[in-house]
Amino acid sequence: MITINPKKPGLKNIIILATGGTIAGTGEEGKTTNYQAGNLDIDTLVSSVSNIDKIANIYGEQIANVDSNDITIDHWLTLANKINELSKQDDIDGFVITHGTDTLEETAYFLDLTVKTNKPVVITGAMRPSTATSADGPLNLYQSVALAASELSIGHGCMVVFSDGIYSGRNVQKVNTFKTNAFNSIEFGCLGYMRDNVPYFFNKSIKPHTVDSQFDISGLNKLPVVSIAYFNIDADPLILDYLAERSEGVVIAGAGSGTFSSNWLNEIKNLEEKGIPVVRSSRIGSGIILRDETMDRYINCIPSYTLSPPKARILLSLALTKTKDFSEIGKIFSEY
Ligand code: SIN
């Protein structure tokens, strides 16, 4: 429960949940390198964004202040449970999460599948620390708050705002390691654009999310462990066995259309006997992986459709909270 005392009664009440990242990073004045991510607290971050108080009443909460490579499943469960709880309050209108960009798309997809509200949930970050010349965080945060406060945003699931673009949590990917325009959804395009504080929507994801998703994390304090195996020429198939010993499911970042060597294929039979589902994704980053007579000859092998390896890992983990049945898991992948 958060006590809301609107400072400006006509404005929407938006909760910012801060987790750290470059957007909260500081370093040498003017420079974009050698900074520390997750250094500013949420109040300092918000106060650096001019006119943000004119578009919404903001209530900030610090969930963590870490580099997003240190985000854990505990952080995910905390975020999802908090949003699910606070969204029941009639006087809260939307949510913004500040996050490091390196793993932002993973948190976005997890929340897209586990948050149970139609109220807008928006994630953003920055490629340049707050102390850089032309830091990109303030505009990204300003536009995220504006998007979370917009009636047009209701029912879009968890969205990402970055560099004037609006993306779905399911399809968004980091596509550049250092430019400020670091995110897009490759062949699926964006949901829309932000121009200053005004959203313009053009697309909607038809995949189940938020209130239509079957996944319920309330009452869970951990998730089934799923690991990712990266295939390359002559990769040792025993990596699959090693991961299967430590996981309830394995995702393969395969070559091309989710492919791998005959040695790996043989190893998948051993995983089938151990009851371990294997999802075939691809290291390519675009395209679709569909059922294939050869690659999916063992019933534990499931194509990932258009999900990247880290996103397939999230869906497989959530699927395993519902069923261990290979064909049921396959149906979940074809639907989501
Ligand atoms: C991080 O992911 O926390 C560091 C990098 C970034 O935010 O751009």
CSV table of C-alpha atoms and ligand atoms in Angstrom, one decimal:
chain,number,residue,atom,x,y,z
A,1,MET,CA,0.0,0.0,0.0
A,2,ILE,CA,1.3,3.5,-0.9
A,3,THR,CA,-0.5,6.5,0.4
A,4,ILE,CA,-1.3,8.8,-2.5
A,5,ASN,CA,-1.7,12.5,-1.8
A,6,PRO,CA,-1.9,14.0,-5.3
A,7,LYS,CA,0.1,17.2,-5.4
A,8,LYS,CA,-1.7,18.1,-8.6
A,9,PRO,CA,-5.3,16.6,-8.5
A,10,GLY,CA,-5.7,16.6,-12.3
A,11,LEU,CA,-2.6,14.5,-13.0
A,12,LYS,CA,-2.3,10.7,-13.0
A,13,ASN,CA,-0.4,9.0,-10.1
A,14,ILE,CA,2.6,7.0,-11.4
A,15,ILE,CA,4.8,4.7,-9.3
A,16,ILE,CA,8.5,4.5,-10.3
A,17,LEU,CA,10.2,1.3,-9.2
A,18,ALA,CA,14.0,1.9,-9.5
A,19,THR,CA,16.4,-1.0,-9.9
A,20,GLY,CA,19.7,0.8,-11.0
A,21,GLY,CA,21.5,0.5,-14.3
A,22,THR,CA,23.3,3.2,-16.4
A,23,ILE,CA,20.3,5.5,-16.1
A,24,ALA,CA,21.3,5.8,-12.4
A,25,GLY,CA,25.0,5.7,-13.2
A,26,THR,CA,27.6,8.3,-12.5
A,27,GLY,CA,31.2,8.8,-13.6
A,28,GLU,CA,33.6,11.4,-14.9
A,29,GLU,CA,31.7,14.6,-15.9
A,30,GLY,CA,31.0,14.5,-19.7
A,31,LYS,CA,32.3,11.0,-20.3
A,32,THR,CA,30.3,7.9,-21.4
A,33,THR,CA,32.7,5.3,-20.2
A,34,ASN,CA,34.2,4.0,-16.9
A,35,TYR,CA,31.2,4.9,-14.9
A,36,GLN,CA,29.4,3.1,-12.1
A,37,ALA,CA,25.9,1.8,-12.9
A,38,GLY,CA,23.3,2.0,-10.1
A,39,ASN,CA,24.7,4.9,-8.2
A,40,LEU,CA,21.9,7.5,-8.0
A,41,ASP,CA,18.8,7.0,-5.9
A,42,ILE,CA,15.3,7.4,-7.3
A,43,ASP,CA,14.7,10.8,-5.8
A,44,THR,CA,17.9,12.3,-7.4
A,45,LEU,CA,17.0,10.6,-10.7
A,46,VAL,CA,13.5,12.1,-10.8
A,47,SER,CA,14.7,15.5,-9.8
A,48,SER,CA,17.1,15.6,-12.7
A,49,VAL,CA,14.2,15.4,-15.2
A,50,SER,CA,12.8,18.8,-15.9
A,51,ASN,CA,9.1,19.2,-16.1
A,52,ILE,CA,8.4,15.6,-15.1
A,53,ASP,CA,6.2,16.9,-12.3
A,54,LYS,CA,4.0,18.6,-14.9
A,55,ILE,CA,2.9,15.3,-16.6
A,56,ALA,CA,2.2,13.1,-13.5
A,57,ASN,CA,2.3,12.9,-9.7
A,58,ILE,CA,5.3,10.6,-9.1
A,59,TYR,CA,6.0,8.2,-6.2
A,60,GLY,CA,9.4,6.6,-6.3
A,61,GLU,CA,10.5,3.4,-4.6
A,62,GLN,CA,14.0,1.9,-4.7
A,63,ILE,CA,13.8,-1.8,-5.3
A,64,ALA,CA,17.5,-2.3,-5.9
A,65,ASN,CA,20.4,-0.2,-7.2
A,66,VAL,CA,22.4,-2.6,-9.3
A,67,ASP,CA,24.0,-3.2,-12.6
A,68,SER,CA,21.3,-5.2,-14.5
A,69,ASN,CA,23.7,-8.1,-14.9
A,70,ASP,CA,23.1,-8.6,-11.1
A,71,ILE,CA,19.3,-8.6,-11.4
A,72,THR,CA,18.0,-12.0,-10.0
A,73,ILE,CA,14.8,-13.9,-10.0
A,74,ASP,CA,14.2,-12.5,-6.5
A,75,HIS,CA,14.1,-9.0,-8.0
A,76,TRP,CA,11.6,-10.2,-10.7
A,77,LEU,CA,9.3,-11.8,-8.1
A,78,THR,CA,9.6,-8.6,-6.0
A,79,LEU,CA,8.7,-6.4,-8.9
A,80,ALA,CA,5.8,-8.5,-10.2
A,81,ASN,CA,4.3,-9.0,-6.7
A,82,LYS,CA,4.6,-5.3,-5.9
A,83,ILE,CA,3.0,-4.2,-9.2
A,84,ASN,CA,0.2,-6.8,-8.7
A,85,GLU,CA,-0.4,-5.6,-5.2
A,86,LEU,CA,-0.3,-1.8,-5.9
A,87,SER,CA,-2.3,-2.1,-9.1
A,88,LYS,CA,-5.3,-2.9,-6.9
A,89,GLN,CA,-5.3,0.6,-5.6
A,90,ASP,CA,-7.7,2.8,-7.6
A,91,ASP,CA,-5.6,5.9,-7.0
A,92,ILE,CA,-2.6,4.4,-8.8
A,93,ASP,CA,-2.7,4.7,-12.5
A,94,GLY,CA,0.5,3.2,-13.9
A,95,PHE,CA,4.1,2.0,-13.3
A,96,VAL,CA,7.6,2.8,-14.6
A,97,ILE,CA,10.6,0.6,-13.9
A,98,THR,CA,14.1,2.0,-14.3
A,99,HIS,CA,16.6,-0.7,-15.2
A,100,GLY,CA,20.0,-1.4,-16.8
A,101,THR,CA,19.8,-2.0,-20.5
A,102,ASP,CA,21.9,-5.2,-20.6
A,103,THR,CA,19.1,-7.4,-19.4
A,104,LEU,CA,16.1,-5.0,-19.7
A,105,GLU,CA,14.4,-7.2,-22.3
A,106,GLU,CA,14.4,-10.2,-20.0
A,107,THR,CA,12.7,-8.3,-17.1
A,108,ALA,CA,10.2,-6.8,-19.6
A,109,TYR,CA,9.2,-10.2,-20.9
A,110,PHE,CA,9.0,-11.7,-17.4
A,111,LEU,CA,6.7,-8.9,-16.2
A,112,ASP,CA,4.7,-9.1,-19.5
A,113,LEU,CA,3.8,-12.7,-18.5
A,114,THR,CA,3.3,-12.3,-14.8
A,115,VAL,CA,1.8,-8.9,-14.0
A,116,LYS,CA,-2.0,-9.1,-13.6
A,117,THR,CA,-3.2,-5.6,-14.5
A,118,ASN,CA,-4.3,-3.7,-17.6
A,119,LYS,CA,-2.7,-0.5,-16.1
A,120,PRO,CA,0.4,0.6,-18.0
A,121,VAL,CA,3.8,-0.9,-17.0
A,122,VAL,CA,6.7,0.7,-18.8
A,123,ILE,CA,10.4,-0.1,-18.5
A,124,THR,CA,13.2,2.2,-19.5
A,125,GLY,CA,16.9,2.8,-19.0
A,126,ALA,CA,19.8,4.7,-20.6
A,127,MET,CA,22.9,4.0,-22.6
A,128,ARG,CA,24.8,7.0,-21.1
A,129,PRO,CA,25.3,7.6,-17.4
A,130,SER,CA,23.6,10.6,-15.8
A,131,THR,CA,26.9,12.5,-15.7
A,132,ALA,CA,27.6,12.2,-19.5
A,133,THR,CA,27.2,15.0,-22.0
A,134,SER,CA,23.7,14.5,-23.6
A,135,ALA,CA,22.7,11.8,-21.1
A,136,ASP,CA,19.7,9.9,-22.6
A,137,GLY,CA,18.2,8.9,-19.3
A,138,PRO,CA,16.2,12.0,-18.6
A,139,LEU,CA,14.2,12.0,-21.8
A,140,ASN,CA,13.7,8.2,-21.6
A,141,LEU,CA,12.3,8.6,-18.1
A,142,TYR,CA,10.2,11.6,-19.0
A,143,GLN,CA,8.6,9.7,-21.9
A,144,SER,CA,8.1,6.6,-19.9
A,145,VAL,CA,6.2,8.5,-17.2
A,146,ALA,CA,4.1,10.2,-19.9
A,147,LEU,CA,3.4,6.8,-21.5
A,148,ALA,CA,2.4,5.2,-18.2
A,149,ALA,CA,0.1,8.2,-17.6
A,150,SER,CA,-1.6,7.9,-20.9
A,151,GLU,CA,-5.1,6.3,-21.4
A,152,LEU,CA,-3.8,5.0,-24.8
A,153,SER,CA,-1.4,2.7,-23.0
A,154,ILE,CA,-3.9,0.6,-21.2
A,155,GLY,CA,-3.9,-3.1,-22.2
A,156,HIS,CA,-0.6,-3.2,-24.0
A,157,GLY,CA,1.2,-5.3,-21.5
A,158,CYS,CA,4.6,-4.5,-20.3
A,159,MET,CA,6.2,-1.9,-22.7
A,160,VAL,CA,9.7,-0.6,-23.1
A,161,VAL,CA,10.3,3.1,-24.0
A,162,PHE,CA,13.7,3.8,-25.5
A,163,SER,CA,15.0,6.6,-27.7
A,164,ASP,CA,11.5,7.8,-28.8
A,165,GLY,CA,10.3,4.2,-29.5
A,166,ILE,CA,7.6,2.1,-27.7
A,167,TYR,CA,8.2,-1.6,-27.8
A,168,SER,CA,6.3,-4.7,-26.5
A,169,GLY,CA,8.0,-6.6,-23.7
A,170,ARG,CA,7.6,-9.8,-25.8
A,171,ASN,CA,9.4,-8.6,-28.9
A,172,VAL,CA,11.9,-6.0,-27.7
A,173,GLN,CA,15.6,-6.7,-28.1
A,174,LYS,CA,18.8,-4.8,-27.3
A,175,VAL,CA,20.4,-4.4,-30.8
A,176,ASN,CA,23.3,-2.1,-30.2
A,177,THR,CA,26.1,-2.3,-27.5
A,178,PHE,CA,26.7,1.4,-27.2
A,179,LYS,CA,24.5,3.7,-29.3
A,180,THR,CA,21.6,5.5,-27.6
A,181,ASN,CA,19.1,4.0,-30.1
A,182,ALA,CA,19.9,0.6,-28.6
A,183,PHE,CA,16.5,-1.2,-28.8
A,184,ASN,CA,14.0,-2.4,-31.4
A,185,SER,CA,11.9,-5.4,-32.2
A,186,ILE,CA,13.7,-6.4,-35.5
A,187,GLU,CA,11.0,-7.7,-37.9
A,188,PHE,CA,8.0,-6.9,-35.6
A,189,GLY,CA,8.6,-3.2,-35.5
A,190,CYS,CA,7.6,-0.9,-32.7
A,191,LEU,CA,4.2,-0.5,-31.0
A,192,GLY,CA,4.5,3.2,-31.6
A,193,TYR,CA,6.5,6.4,-31.0
A,194,MET,CA,6.8,9.0,-28.3
A,195,ARG,CA,7.1,12.6,-29.4
A,196,ASP,CA,7.9,14.6,-26.3
A,197,ASN,CA,5.2,13.4,-23.9
A,198,VAL,CA,2.6,12.2,-26.4
A,199,PRO,CA,2.4,8.5,-27.5
A,200,TYR,CA,1.4,7.5,-31.0
A,201,PHE,CA,0.4,3.8,-31.2
A,202,PHE,CA,0.3,1.9,-34.5
A,203,ASN,CA,0.6,-1.8,-33.4
A,204,LYS,CA,-0.6,-4.2,-30.7
A,205,SER,CA,0.9,-7.6,-29.7
A,206,ILE,CA,-1.7,-10.4,-30.2
A,207,LYS,CA,0.2,-12.7,-27.9
A,208,PRO,CA,-1.3,-13.4,-24.4
A,209,HIS,CA,0.1,-11.1,-21.7
A,210,THR,CA,-0.7,-9.7,-18.3
A,211,VAL,CA,-4.4,-10.4,-17.4
A,212,ASP,CA,-4.6,-13.0,-20.3
A,213,SER,CA,-1.5,-14.8,-19.3
A,214,GLN,CA,-2.0,-18.1,-17.4
A,215,PHE,CA,1.1,-17.7,-15.2
A,216,ASP,CA,0.7,-16.8,-11.6
A,217,ILE,CA,3.8,-16.1,-9.5
A,218,SER,CA,1.9,-15.2,-6.3
A,219,GLY,CA,3.1,-17.5,-3.6
A,220,LEU,CA,6.3,-18.6,-5.4
A,221,ASN,CA,9.7,-17.8,-3.9
A,222,LYS,CA,11.7,-19.3,-6.7
A,223,LEU,CA,11.2,-20.5,-10.3
A,224,PRO,CA,12.2,-23.7,-12.0
A,225,VAL,CA,15.8,-23.4,-13.1
A,226,VAL,CA,16.3,-23.3,-16.9
A,227,SER,CA,19.7,-23.0,-18.5
A,228,ILE,CA,20.9,-21.9,-21.9
A,229,ALA,CA,23.4,-23.9,-24.0
A,230,TYR,CA,25.1,-22.1,-26.8
A,231,PHE,CA,25.9,-24.2,-29.9
A,232,ASN,CA,28.9,-23.5,-32.1
A,233,ILE,CA,31.0,-25.7,-34.5
A,234,ASP,CA,32.3,-28.8,-32.6
A,235,ALA,CA,30.6,-27.7,-29.3
A,236,ASP,CA,30.9,-30.5,-26.7
A,237,PRO,CA,27.5,-32.2,-26.3
A,238,LEU,CA,28.3,-33.0,-22.7
A,239,ILE,CA,27.4,-29.4,-21.9
A,240,LEU,CA,23.8,-30.5,-22.3
A,241,ASP,CA,24.2,-33.3,-19.8
A,242,TYR,CA,26.0,-30.9,-17.3
A,243,LEU,CA,23.1,-28.4,-17.6
A,244,ALA,CA,20.5,-31.0,-17.3
A,245,GLU,CA,21.9,-32.2,-14.0
A,246,ARG,CA,21.4,-28.6,-12.6
A,247,SER,CA,18.2,-27.6,-14.4
A,248,GLU,CA,14.6,-28.6,-15.0
A,249,GLY,CA,14.8,-27.5,-18.6
A,250,VAL,CA,17.4,-26.5,-21.2
A,251,VAL,CA,17.2,-23.9,-24.0
A,252,ILE,CA,19.6,-24.3,-26.9
A,253,ALA,CA,20.8,-21.2,-28.7
A,254,GLY,CA,21.3,-23.1,-31.9
A,255,ALA,CA,22.8,-22.2,-35.2
A,256,GLY,CA,20.6,-21.0,-38.1
A,257,SER,CA,17.0,-22.2,-37.6
A,258,GLY,CA,17.8,-23.6,-34.1
A,259,THR,CA,20.1,-26.4,-35.4
A,260,PHE,CA,23.0,-28.2,-33.9
A,261,SER,CA,25.2,-31.2,-34.6
A,262,SER,CA,24.3,-34.9,-34.7
A,263,ASN,CA,26.3,-35.3,-31.4
A,264,TRP,CA,24.0,-32.8,-29.7
A,265,LEU,CA,20.9,-34.5,-31.2
A,266,ASN,CA,22.0,-37.8,-29.7
A,267,GLU,CA,22.5,-36.2,-26.3
A,268,ILE,CA,18.9,-34.8,-26.5
A,269,LYS,CA,17.7,-38.4,-26.3
A,270,ASN,CA,19.4,-38.8,-23.0
A,271,LEU,CA,17.7,-35.6,-21.7
A,272,GLU,CA,14.4,-37.0,-22.9
A,273,GLU,CA,14.9,-40.1,-20.7
A,274,LYS,CA,15.6,-37.8,-17.8
A,275,GLY,CA,12.4,-35.9,-18.4
A,276,ILE,CA,14.2,-32.7,-19.3
A,277,PRO,CA,12.4,-30.5,-21.9
A,278,VAL,CA,14.7,-28.9,-24.5
A,279,VAL,CA,13.7,-25.7,-26.3
A,280,ARG,CA,15.3,-25.0,-29.7
A,281,SER,CA,16.0,-21.3,-30.1
A,282,SER,CA,18.5,-19.6,-32.3
A,283,ARG,CA,21.6,-17.4,-31.9
A,284,ILE,CA,20.6,-15.5,-35.1
A,285,GLY,CA,18.2,-12.9,-33.5
A,286,SER,CA,15.4,-12.8,-36.1
A,287,GLY,CA,13.3,-15.3,-38.0
A,288,ILE,CA,11.2,-18.2,-36.7
A,289,ILE,CA,12.0,-21.7,-35.4
A,290,LEU,CA,9.2,-24.2,-36.3
A,291,ARG,CA,8.7,-27.9,-35.7
A,292,ASP,CA,11.2,-29.9,-37.8
A,293,GLU,CA,11.1,-33.7,-38.4
A,294,THR,CA,14.8,-34.2,-37.8
A,295,MET,CA,15.6,-31.7,-35.1
A,296,ASP,CA,12.4,-32.4,-33.1
A,297,ARG,CA,12.5,-36.2,-33.5
A,298,TYR,CA,12.6,-36.6,-29.7
A,299,ILE,CA,9.4,-35.6,-28.0
A,300,ASN,CA,11.2,-33.4,-25.4
A,301,CYS,CA,12.4,-31.0,-28.2
A,302,ILE,CA,10.2,-28.0,-28.6
A,303,PRO,CA,10.7,-25.1,-31.1
A,304,SER,CA,10.8,-21.6,-29.7
A,305,TYR,CA,9.0,-19.8,-32.6
A,306,THR,CA,10.3,-16.2,-32.4
A,307,LEU,CA,11.6,-16.1,-28.9
A,308,SER,CA,15.3,-15.4,-28.4
A,309,PRO,CA,17.2,-17.8,-26.1
A,310,PRO,CA,16.8,-15.7,-22.9
A,311,LYS,CA,13.1,-15.1,-23.6
A,312,ALA,CA,12.6,-18.8,-24.3
A,313,ARG,CA,14.2,-19.5,-21.0
A,314,ILE,CA,11.7,-17.3,-19.2
A,315,LEU,CA,8.7,-18.9,-20.9
A,316,LEU,CA,10.0,-22.5,-20.3
A,317,SER,CA,10.6,-21.7,-16.6
A,318,LEU,CA,7.1,-20.3,-16.2
A,319,ALA,CA,5.6,-23.2,-18.3
A,320,LEU,CA,7.3,-25.6,-15.8
A,321,THR,CA,5.4,-24.0,-13.0
A,322,LYS,CA,2.3,-25.4,-14.7
A,323,THR,CA,3.3,-28.7,-16.3
A,324,LYS,CA,6.1,-31.1,-17.0
A,325,ASP,CA,4.4,-32.6,-20.0
A,326,PHE,CA,6.4,-32.1,-23.2
A,327,SER,CA,3.4,-31.7,-25.5
A,328,GLU,CA,1.7,-29.2,-23.0
A,329,ILE,CA,4.9,-27.2,-22.9
A,330,GLY,CA,5.0,-27.3,-26.7
A,331,LYS,CA,1.4,-25.9,-26.8
A,332,ILE,CA,2.4,-23.0,-24.5
A,333,PHE,CA,5.3,-22.1,-26.9
A,334,SER,CA,3.0,-22.1,-29.9
A,335,GLU,CA,0.5,-19.9,-28.0
A,336,TYR,CA,2.9,-17.3,-26.4
B,1,SIN,C1,23.3,-2.3,-16.9
B,1,SIN,O1,22.7,-3.1,-17.7
B,1,SIN,O2,23.0,-2.2,-15.7
B,1,SIN,C2,24.5,-1.6,-17.4
B,1,SIN,C3,24.4,-1.1,-18.8
B,1,SIN,C4,23.3,-0.2,-19.0
B,1,SIN,O3,22.4,0.1,-18.2
B,1,SIN,O4,23.3,0.3,-20.2
